[in-house]
mmCIF file with all atom_site columns, C-alpha atoms in Angstrom:
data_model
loop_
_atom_site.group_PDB
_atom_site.id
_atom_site.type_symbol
_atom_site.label_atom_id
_atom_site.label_alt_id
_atom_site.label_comp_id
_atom_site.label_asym_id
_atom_site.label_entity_id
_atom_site.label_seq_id
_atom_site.pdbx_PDB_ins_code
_atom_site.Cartn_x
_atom_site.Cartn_y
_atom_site.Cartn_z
_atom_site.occupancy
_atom_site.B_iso_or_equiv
_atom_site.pdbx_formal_charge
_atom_site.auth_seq_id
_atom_site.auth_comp_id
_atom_site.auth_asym_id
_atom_site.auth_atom_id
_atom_site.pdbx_PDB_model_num
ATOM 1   C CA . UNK A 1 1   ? -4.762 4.843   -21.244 1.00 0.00 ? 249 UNK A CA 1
ATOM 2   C CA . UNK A 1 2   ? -1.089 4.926   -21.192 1.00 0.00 ? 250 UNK A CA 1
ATOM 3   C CA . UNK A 1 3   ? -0.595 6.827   -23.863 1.00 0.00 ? 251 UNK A CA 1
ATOM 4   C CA . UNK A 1 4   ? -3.312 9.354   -23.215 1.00 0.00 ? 252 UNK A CA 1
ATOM 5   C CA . UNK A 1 5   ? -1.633 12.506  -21.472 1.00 0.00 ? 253 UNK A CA 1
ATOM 6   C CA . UNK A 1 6   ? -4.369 14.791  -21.828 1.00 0.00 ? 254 UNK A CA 1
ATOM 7   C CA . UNK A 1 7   ? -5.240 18.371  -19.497 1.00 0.00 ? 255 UNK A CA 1
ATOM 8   C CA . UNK A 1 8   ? -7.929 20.465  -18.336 1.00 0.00 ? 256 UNK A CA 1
ATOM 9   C CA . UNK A 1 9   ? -8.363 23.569  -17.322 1.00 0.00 ? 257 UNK A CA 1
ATOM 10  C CA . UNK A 1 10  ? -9.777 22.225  -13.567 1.00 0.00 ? 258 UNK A CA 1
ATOM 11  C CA . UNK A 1 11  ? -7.176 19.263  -12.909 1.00 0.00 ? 259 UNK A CA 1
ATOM 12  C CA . UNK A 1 12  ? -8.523 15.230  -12.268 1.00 0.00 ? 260 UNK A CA 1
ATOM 13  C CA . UNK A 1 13  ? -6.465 12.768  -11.227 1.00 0.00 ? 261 UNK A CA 1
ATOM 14  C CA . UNK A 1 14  ? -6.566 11.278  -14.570 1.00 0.00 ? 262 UNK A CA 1
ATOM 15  C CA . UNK A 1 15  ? -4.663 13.865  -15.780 1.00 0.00 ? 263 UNK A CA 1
ATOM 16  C CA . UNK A 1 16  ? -1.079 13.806  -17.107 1.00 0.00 ? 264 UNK A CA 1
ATOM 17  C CA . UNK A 1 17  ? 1.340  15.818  -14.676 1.00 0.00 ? 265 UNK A CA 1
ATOM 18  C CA . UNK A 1 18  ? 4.393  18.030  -15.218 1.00 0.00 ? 266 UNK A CA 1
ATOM 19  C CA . UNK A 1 19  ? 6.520  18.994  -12.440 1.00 0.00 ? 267 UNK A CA 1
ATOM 20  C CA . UNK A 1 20  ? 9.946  20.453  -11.430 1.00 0.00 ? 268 UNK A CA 1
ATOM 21  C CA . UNK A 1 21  ? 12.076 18.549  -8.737  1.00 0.00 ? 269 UNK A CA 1
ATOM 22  C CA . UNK A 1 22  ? 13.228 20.795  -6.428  1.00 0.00 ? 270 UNK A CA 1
ATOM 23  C CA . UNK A 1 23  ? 16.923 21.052  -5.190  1.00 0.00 ? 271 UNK A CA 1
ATOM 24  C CA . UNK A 1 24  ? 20.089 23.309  -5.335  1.00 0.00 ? 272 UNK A CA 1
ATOM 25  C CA . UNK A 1 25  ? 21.230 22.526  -9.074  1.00 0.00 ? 273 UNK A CA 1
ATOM 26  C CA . UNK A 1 26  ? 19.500 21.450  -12.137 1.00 0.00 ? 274 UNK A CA 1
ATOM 27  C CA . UNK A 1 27  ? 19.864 17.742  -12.094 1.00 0.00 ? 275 UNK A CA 1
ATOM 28  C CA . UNK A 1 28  ? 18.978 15.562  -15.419 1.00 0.00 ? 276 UNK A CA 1
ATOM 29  C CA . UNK A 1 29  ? 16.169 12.463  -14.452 1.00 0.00 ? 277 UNK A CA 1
ATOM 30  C CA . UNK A 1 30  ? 18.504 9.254   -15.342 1.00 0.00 ? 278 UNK A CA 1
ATOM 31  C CA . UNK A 1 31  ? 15.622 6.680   -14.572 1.00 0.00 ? 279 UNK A CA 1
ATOM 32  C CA . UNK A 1 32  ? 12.436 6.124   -13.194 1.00 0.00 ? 280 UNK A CA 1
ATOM 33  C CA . UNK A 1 33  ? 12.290 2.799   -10.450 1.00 0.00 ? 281 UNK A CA 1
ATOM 34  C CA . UNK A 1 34  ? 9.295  1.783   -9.309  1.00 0.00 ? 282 UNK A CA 1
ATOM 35  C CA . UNK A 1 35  ? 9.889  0.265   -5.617  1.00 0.00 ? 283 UNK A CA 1
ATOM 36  C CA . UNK A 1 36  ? 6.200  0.279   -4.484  1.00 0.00 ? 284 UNK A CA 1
ATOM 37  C CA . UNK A 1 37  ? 7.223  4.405   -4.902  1.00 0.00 ? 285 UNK A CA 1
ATOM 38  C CA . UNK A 1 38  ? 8.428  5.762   -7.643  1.00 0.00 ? 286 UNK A CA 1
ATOM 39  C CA . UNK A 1 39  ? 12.236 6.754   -7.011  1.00 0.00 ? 287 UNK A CA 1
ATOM 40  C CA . UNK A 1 40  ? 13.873 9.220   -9.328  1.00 0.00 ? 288 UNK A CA 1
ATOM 41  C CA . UNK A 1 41  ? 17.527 8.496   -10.225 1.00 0.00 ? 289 UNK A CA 1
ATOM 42  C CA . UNK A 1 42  ? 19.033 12.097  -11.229 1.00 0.00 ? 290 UNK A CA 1
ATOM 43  C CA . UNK A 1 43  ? 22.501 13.249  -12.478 1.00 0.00 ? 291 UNK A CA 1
ATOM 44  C CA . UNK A 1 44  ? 22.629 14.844  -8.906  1.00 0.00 ? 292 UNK A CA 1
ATOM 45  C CA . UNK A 1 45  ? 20.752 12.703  -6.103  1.00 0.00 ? 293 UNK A CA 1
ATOM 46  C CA . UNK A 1 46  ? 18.206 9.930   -5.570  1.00 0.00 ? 294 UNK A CA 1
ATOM 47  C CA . UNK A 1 47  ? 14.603 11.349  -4.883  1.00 0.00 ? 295 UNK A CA 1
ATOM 48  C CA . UNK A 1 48  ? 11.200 9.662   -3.736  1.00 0.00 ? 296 UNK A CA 1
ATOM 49  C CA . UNK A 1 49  ? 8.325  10.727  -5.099  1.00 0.00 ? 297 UNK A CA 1
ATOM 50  C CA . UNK A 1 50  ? 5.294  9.727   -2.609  1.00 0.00 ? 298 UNK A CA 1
ATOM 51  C CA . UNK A 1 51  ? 2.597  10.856  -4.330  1.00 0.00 ? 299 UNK A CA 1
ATOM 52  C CA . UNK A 1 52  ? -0.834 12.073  -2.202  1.00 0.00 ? 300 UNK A CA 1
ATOM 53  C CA . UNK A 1 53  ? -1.786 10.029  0.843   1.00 0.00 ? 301 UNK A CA 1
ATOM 54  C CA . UNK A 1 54  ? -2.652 6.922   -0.695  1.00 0.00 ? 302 UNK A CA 1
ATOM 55  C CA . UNK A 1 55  ? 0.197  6.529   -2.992  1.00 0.00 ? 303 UNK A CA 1
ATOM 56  C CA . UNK A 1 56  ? -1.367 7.735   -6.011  1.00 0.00 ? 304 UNK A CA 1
ATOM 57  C CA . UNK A 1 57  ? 0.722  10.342  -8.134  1.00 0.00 ? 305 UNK A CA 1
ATOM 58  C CA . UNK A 1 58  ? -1.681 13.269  -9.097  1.00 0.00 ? 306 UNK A CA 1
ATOM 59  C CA . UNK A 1 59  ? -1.559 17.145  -10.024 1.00 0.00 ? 307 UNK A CA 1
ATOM 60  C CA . UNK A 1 60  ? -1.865 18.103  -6.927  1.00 0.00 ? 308 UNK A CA 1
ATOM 61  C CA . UNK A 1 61  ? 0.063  15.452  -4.740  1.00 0.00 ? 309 UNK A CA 1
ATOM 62  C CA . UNK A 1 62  ? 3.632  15.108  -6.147  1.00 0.00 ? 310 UNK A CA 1
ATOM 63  C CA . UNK A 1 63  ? 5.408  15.215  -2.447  1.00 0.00 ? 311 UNK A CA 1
ATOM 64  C CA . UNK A 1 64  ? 9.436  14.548  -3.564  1.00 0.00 ? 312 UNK A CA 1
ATOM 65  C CA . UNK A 1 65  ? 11.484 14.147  -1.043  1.00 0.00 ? 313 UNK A CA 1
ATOM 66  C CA . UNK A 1 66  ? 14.967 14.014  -1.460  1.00 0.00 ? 314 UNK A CA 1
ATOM 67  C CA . UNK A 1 67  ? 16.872 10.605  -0.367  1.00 0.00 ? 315 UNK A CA 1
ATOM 68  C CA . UNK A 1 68  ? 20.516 10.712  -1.041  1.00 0.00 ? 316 UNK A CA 1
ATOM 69  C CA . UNK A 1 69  ? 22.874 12.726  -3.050  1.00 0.00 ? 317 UNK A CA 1
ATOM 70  C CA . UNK A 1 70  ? 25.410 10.528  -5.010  1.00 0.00 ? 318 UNK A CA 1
ATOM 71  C CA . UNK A 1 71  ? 23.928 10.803  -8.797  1.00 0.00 ? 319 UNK A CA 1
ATOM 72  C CA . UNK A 1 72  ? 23.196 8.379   -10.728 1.00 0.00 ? 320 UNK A CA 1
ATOM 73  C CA . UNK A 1 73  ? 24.787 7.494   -14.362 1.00 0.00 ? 321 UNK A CA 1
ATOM 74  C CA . UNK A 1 74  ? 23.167 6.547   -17.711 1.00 0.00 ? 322 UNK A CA 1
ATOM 75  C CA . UNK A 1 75  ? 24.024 2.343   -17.220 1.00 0.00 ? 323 UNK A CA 1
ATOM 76  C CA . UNK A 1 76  ? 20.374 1.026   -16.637 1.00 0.00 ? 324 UNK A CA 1
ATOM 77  C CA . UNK A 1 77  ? 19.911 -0.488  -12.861 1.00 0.00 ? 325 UNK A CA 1
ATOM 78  C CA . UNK A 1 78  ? 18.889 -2.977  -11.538 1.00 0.00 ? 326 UNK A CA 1
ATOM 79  C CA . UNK A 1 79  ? 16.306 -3.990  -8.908  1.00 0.00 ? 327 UNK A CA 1
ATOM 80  C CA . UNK A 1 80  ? 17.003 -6.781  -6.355  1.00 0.00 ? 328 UNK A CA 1
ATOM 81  C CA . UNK A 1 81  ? 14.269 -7.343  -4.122  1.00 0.00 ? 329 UNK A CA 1
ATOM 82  C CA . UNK A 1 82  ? 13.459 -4.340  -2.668  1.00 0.00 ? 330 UNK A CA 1
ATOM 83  C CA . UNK A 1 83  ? 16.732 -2.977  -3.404  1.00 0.00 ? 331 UNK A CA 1
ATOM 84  C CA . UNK A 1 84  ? 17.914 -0.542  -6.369  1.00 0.00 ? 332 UNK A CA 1
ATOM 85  C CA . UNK A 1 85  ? 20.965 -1.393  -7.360  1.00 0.00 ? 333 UNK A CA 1
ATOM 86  C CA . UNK A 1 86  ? 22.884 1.771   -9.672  1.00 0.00 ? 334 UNK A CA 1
ATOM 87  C CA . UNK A 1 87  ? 26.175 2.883   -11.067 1.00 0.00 ? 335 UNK A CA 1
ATOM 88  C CA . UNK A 1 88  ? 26.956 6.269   -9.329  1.00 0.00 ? 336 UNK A CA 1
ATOM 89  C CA . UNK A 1 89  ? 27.446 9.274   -11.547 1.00 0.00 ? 337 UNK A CA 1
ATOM 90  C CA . UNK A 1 90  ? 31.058 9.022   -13.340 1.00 0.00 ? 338 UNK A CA 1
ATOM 91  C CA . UNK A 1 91  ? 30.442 5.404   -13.567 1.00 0.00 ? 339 UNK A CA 1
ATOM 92  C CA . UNK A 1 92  ? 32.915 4.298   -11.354 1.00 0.00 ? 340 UNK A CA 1
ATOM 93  C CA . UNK A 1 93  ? 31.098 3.284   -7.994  1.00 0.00 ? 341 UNK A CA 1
ATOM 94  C CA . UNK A 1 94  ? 28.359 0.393   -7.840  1.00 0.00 ? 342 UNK A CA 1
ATOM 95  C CA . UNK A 1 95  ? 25.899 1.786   -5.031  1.00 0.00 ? 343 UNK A CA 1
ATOM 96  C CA . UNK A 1 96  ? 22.795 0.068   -3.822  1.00 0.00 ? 344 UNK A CA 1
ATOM 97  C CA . UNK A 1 97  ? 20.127 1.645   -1.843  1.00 0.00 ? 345 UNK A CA 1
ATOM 98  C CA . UNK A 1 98  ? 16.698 0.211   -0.055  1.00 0.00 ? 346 UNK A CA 1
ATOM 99  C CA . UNK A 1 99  ? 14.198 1.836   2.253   1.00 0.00 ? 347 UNK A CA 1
ATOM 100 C CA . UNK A 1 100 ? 15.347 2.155   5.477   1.00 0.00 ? 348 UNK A CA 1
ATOM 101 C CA . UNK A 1 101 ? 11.920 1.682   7.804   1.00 0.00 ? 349 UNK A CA 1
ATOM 102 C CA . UNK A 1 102 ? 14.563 2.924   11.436  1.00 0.00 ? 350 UNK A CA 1
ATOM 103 C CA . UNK A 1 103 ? 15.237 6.579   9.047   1.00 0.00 ? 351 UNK A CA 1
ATOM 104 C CA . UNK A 1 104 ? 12.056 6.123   7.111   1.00 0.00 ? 352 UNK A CA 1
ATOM 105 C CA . UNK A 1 105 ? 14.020 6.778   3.940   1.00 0.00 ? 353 UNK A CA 1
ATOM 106 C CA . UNK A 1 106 ? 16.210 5.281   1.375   1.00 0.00 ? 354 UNK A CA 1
ATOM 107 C CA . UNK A 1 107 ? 20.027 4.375   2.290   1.00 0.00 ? 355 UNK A CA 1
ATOM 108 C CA . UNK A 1 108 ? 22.587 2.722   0.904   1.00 0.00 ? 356 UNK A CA 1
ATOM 109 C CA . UNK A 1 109 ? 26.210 1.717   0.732   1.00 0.00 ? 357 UNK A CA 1
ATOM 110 C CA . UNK A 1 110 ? 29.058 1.898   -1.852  1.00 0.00 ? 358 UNK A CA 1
ATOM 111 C CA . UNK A 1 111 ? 29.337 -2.333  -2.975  1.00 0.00 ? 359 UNK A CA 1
ATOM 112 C CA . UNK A 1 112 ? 32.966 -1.713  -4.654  1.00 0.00 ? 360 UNK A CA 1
ATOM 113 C CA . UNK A 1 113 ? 34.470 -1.040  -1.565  1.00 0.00 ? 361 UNK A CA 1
ATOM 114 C CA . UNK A 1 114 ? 35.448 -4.643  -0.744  1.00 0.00 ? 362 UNK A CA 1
ATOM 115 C CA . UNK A 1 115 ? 37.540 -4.465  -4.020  1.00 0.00 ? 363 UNK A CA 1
ATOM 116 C CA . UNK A 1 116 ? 38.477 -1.223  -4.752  1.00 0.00 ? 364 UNK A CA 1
ATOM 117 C CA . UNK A 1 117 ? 41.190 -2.370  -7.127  1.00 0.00 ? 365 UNK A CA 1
ATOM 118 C CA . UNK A 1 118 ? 39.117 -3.827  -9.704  1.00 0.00 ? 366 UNK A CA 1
ATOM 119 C CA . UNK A 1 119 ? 37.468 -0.168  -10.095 1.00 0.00 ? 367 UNK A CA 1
ATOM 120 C CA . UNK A 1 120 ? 40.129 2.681   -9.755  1.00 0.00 ? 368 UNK A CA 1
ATOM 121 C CA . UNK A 1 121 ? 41.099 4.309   -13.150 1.00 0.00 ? 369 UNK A CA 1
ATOM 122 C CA . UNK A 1 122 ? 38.085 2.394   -14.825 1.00 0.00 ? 370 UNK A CA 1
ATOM 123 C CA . UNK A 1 123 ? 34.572 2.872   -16.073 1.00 0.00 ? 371 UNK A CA 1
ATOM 124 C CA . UNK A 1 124 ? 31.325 0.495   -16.127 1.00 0.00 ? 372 UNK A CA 1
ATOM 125 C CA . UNK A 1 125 ? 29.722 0.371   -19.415 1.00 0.00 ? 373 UNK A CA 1
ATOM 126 C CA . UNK A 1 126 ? 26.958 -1.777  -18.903 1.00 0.00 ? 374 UNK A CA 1
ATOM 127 C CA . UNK A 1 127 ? 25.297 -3.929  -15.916 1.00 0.00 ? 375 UNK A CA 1
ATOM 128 C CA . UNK A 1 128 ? 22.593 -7.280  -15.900 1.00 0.00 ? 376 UNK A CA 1
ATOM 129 C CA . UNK A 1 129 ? 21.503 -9.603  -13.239 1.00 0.00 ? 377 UNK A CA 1
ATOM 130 C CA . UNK A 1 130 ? 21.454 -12.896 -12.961 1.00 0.00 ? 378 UNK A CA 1
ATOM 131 C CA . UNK A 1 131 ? 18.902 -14.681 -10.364 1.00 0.00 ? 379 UNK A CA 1
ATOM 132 C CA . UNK A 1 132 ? 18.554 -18.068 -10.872 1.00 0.00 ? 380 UNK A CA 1
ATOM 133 C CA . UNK A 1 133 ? 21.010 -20.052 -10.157 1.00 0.00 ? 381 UNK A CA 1
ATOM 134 C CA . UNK A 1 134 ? 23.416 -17.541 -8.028  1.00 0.00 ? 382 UNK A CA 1
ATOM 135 C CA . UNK A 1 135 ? 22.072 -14.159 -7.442  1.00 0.00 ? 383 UNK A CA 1
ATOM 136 C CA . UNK A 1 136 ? 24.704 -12.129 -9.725  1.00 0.00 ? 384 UNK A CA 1
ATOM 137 C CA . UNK A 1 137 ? 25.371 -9.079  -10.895 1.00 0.00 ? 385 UNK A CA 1
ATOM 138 C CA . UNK A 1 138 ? 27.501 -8.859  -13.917 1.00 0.00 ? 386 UNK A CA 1
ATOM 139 C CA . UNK A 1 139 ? 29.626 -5.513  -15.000 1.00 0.00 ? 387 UNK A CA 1
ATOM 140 C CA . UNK A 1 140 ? 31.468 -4.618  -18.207 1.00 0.00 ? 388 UNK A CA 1
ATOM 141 C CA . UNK A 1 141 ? 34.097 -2.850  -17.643 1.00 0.00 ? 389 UNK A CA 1
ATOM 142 C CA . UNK A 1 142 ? 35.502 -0.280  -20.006 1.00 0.00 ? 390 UNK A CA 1
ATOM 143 C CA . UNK A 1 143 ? 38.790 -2.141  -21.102 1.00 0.00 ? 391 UNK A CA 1
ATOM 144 C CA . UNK A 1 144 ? 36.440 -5.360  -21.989 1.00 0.00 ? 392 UNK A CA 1
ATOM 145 C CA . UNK A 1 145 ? 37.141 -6.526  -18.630 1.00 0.00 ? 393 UNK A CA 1
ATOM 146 C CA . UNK A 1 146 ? 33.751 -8.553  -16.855 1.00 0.00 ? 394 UNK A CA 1
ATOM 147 C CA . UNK A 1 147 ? 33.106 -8.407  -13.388 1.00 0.00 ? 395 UNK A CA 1
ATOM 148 C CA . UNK A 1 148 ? 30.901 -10.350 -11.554 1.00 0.00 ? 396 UNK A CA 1
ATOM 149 C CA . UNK A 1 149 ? 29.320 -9.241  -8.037  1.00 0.00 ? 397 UNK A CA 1
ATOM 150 C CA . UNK A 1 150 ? 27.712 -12.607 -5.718  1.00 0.00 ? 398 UNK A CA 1
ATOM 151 C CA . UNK A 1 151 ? 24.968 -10.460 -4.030  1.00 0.00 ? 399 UNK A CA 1
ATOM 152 C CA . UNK A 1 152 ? 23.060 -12.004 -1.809  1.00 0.00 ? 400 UNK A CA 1
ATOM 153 C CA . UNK A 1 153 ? 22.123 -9.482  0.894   1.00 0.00 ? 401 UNK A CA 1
ATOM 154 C CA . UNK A 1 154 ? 19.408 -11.930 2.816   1.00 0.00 ? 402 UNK A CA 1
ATOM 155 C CA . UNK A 1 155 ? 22.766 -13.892 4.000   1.00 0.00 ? 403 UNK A CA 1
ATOM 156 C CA . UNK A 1 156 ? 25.283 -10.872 4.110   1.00 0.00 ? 404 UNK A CA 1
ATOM 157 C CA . UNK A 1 157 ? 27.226 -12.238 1.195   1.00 0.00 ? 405 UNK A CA 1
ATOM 158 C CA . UNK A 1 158 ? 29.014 -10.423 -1.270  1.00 0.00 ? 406 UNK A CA 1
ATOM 159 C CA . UNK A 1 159 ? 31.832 -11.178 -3.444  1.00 0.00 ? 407 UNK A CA 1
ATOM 160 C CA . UNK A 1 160 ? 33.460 -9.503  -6.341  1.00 0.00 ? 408 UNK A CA 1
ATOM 161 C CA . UNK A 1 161 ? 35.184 -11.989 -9.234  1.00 0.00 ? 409 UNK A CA 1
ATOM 162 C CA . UNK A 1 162 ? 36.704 -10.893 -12.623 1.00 0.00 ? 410 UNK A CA 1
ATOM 163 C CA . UNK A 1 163 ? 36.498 -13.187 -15.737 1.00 0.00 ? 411 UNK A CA 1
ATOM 164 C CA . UNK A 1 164 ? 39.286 -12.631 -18.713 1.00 0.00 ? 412 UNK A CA 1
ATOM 165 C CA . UNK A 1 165 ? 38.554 -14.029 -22.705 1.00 0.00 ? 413 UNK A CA 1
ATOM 166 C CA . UNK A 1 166 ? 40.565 -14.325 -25.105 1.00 0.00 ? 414 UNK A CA 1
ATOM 167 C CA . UNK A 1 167 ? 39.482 -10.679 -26.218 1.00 0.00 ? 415 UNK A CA 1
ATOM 168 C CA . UNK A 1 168 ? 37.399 -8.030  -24.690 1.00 0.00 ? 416 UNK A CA 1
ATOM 169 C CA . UNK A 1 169 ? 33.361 -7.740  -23.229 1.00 0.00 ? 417 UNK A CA 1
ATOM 170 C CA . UNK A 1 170 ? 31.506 -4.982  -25.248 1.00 0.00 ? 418 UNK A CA 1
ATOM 171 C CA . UNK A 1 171 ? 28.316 -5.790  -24.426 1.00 0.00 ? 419 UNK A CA 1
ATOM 172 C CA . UNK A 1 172 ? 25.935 -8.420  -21.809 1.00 0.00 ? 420 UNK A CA 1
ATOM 173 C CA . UNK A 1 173 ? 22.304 -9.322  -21.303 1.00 0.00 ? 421 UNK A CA 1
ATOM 174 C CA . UNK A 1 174 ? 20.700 -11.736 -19.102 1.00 0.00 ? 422 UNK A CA 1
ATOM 175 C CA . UNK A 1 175 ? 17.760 -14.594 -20.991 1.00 0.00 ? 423 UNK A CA 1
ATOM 176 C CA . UNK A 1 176 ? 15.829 -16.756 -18.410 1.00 0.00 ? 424 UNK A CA 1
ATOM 177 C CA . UNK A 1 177 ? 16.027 -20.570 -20.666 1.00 0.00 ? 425 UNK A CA 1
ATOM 178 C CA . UNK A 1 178 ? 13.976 -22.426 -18.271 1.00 0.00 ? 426 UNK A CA 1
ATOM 179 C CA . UNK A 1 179 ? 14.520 -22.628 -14.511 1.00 0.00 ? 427 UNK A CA 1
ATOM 180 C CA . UNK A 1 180 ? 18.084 -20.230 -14.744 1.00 0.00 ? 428 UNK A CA 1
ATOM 181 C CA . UNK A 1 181 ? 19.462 -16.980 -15.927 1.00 0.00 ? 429 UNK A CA 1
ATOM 182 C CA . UNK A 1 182 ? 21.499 -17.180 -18.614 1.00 0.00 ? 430 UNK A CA 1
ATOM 183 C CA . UNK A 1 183 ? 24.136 -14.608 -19.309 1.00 0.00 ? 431 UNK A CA 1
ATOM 184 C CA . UNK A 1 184 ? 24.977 -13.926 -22.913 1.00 0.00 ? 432 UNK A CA 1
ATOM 185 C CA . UNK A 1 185 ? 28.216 -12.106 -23.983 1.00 0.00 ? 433 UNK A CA 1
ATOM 186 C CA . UNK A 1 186 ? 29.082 -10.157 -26.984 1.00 0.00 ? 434 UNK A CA 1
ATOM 187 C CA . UNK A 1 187 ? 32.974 -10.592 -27.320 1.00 0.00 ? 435 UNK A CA 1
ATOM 188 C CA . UNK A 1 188 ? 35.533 -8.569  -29.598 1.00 0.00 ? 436 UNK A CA 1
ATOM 189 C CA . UNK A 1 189 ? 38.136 -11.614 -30.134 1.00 0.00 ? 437 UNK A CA 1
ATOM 190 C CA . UNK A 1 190 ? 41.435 -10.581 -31.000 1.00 0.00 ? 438 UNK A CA 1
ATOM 191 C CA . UNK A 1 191 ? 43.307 -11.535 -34.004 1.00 0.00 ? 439 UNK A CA 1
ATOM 192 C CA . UNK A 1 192 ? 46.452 -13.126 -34.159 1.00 0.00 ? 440 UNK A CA 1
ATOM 193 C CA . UNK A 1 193 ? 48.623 -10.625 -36.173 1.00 0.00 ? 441 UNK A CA 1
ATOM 194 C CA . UNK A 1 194 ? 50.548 -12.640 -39.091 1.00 0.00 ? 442 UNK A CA 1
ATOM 195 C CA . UNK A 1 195 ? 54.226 -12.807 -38.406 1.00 0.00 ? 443 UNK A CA 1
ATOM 196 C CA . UNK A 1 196 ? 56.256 -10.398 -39.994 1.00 0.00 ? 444 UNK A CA 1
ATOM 197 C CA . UNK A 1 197 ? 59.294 -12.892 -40.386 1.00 0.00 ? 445 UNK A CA 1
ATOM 198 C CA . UNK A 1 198 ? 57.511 -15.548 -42.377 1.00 0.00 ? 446 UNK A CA 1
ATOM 199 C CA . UNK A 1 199 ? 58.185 -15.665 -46.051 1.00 0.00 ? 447 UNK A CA 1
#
């Protein structure tokens, strides 16, 4: 059961495990991805955990292997495809990474590169992806700013866009209403402030 994390004294399989992820600092797990492995986002790094020879996580096969070391912040990812898609640690850089079968590992590249402008000095808050009709992933940026990233790696495209209200973006979530994705904003409007000259 999934809620059952029982022990014993001589360890099964069915048994719930408690490890420590080796590596040269203390790094806090930021999320879990499953991938077809199970890929630990930390504060510090990105780190497969393969499990025994068939996949299967058990007491005694954990086999972590560390992937890459950029860190990963508390913004939820997102997974497109195959591909993890994660705000780097101080919440600046948009990273993806995807199992590379040439390095037999996970790799990845920095996605705000293209538009470096739109990022420097600023934070994401929050991220959601859009599928259907245009594969996009949206950002909130700190100052209420949205960005929007075309991502479709199949066809090498990628495009960054930013989209201005009449306010700021403090929040965004993505509901599937039929055959699309639609993306819901909550907005902070700004009030006109009365004139100070009127009577």
């Amino acid at each position: 059961f999934l809620t059952n994390f029982n022990s014993s004294d001589d360890p099964s399989d069915s048994d719930s495990v408690e490890f420590t992820l080796a590596g040269r600092e203390v790094n806090e797990v930021m999320h879990l991805v499953d991938t077809g492995k199970l890929v630990a986002l930390t504060t510090g790094g990105e780190i497969v955990i393969n499990g025994n020879e068939a996949g299967a996580l058990t007491p005694d096969g954990i086999n972590a292997r560390p992937q890459t070391t950029y860190g990963s912040s508390v913004v939820r990812p997102i997974q497109v495809g195959g591909r993890i898609i994660f705000l780097q640690a101080r919440s600046s850089i948009v990273r993806d990474i995807v199992f590379n079968v040439q390095e037999d590992g996970y790799r990845g590249s920095d996605l705000t590169i293209p538009s470096k402008h739109l990022f420097r000095g600023k934070e994401i808050t929050d991220m959601a992806y859009q599928q259907n009709p245009d594969s996009i992933i949206w950002c909130v940026r700190d100052d209420g700013v949205l960005l929007g990233f075309t991502y479709v790696p199949a066809q090498e495209v990628f495009a960054w866009h930013q989209h201005n209200t009449d306010g700021t973006f403090e929040d965004i979530c993505v509901v599937t209403e039929g055959s699309e994705d639609k993306l819901y904003a909550i907005v902070k409007h700004l009030r006109e402030q009365p004139d100070s000259r009127r009577a």
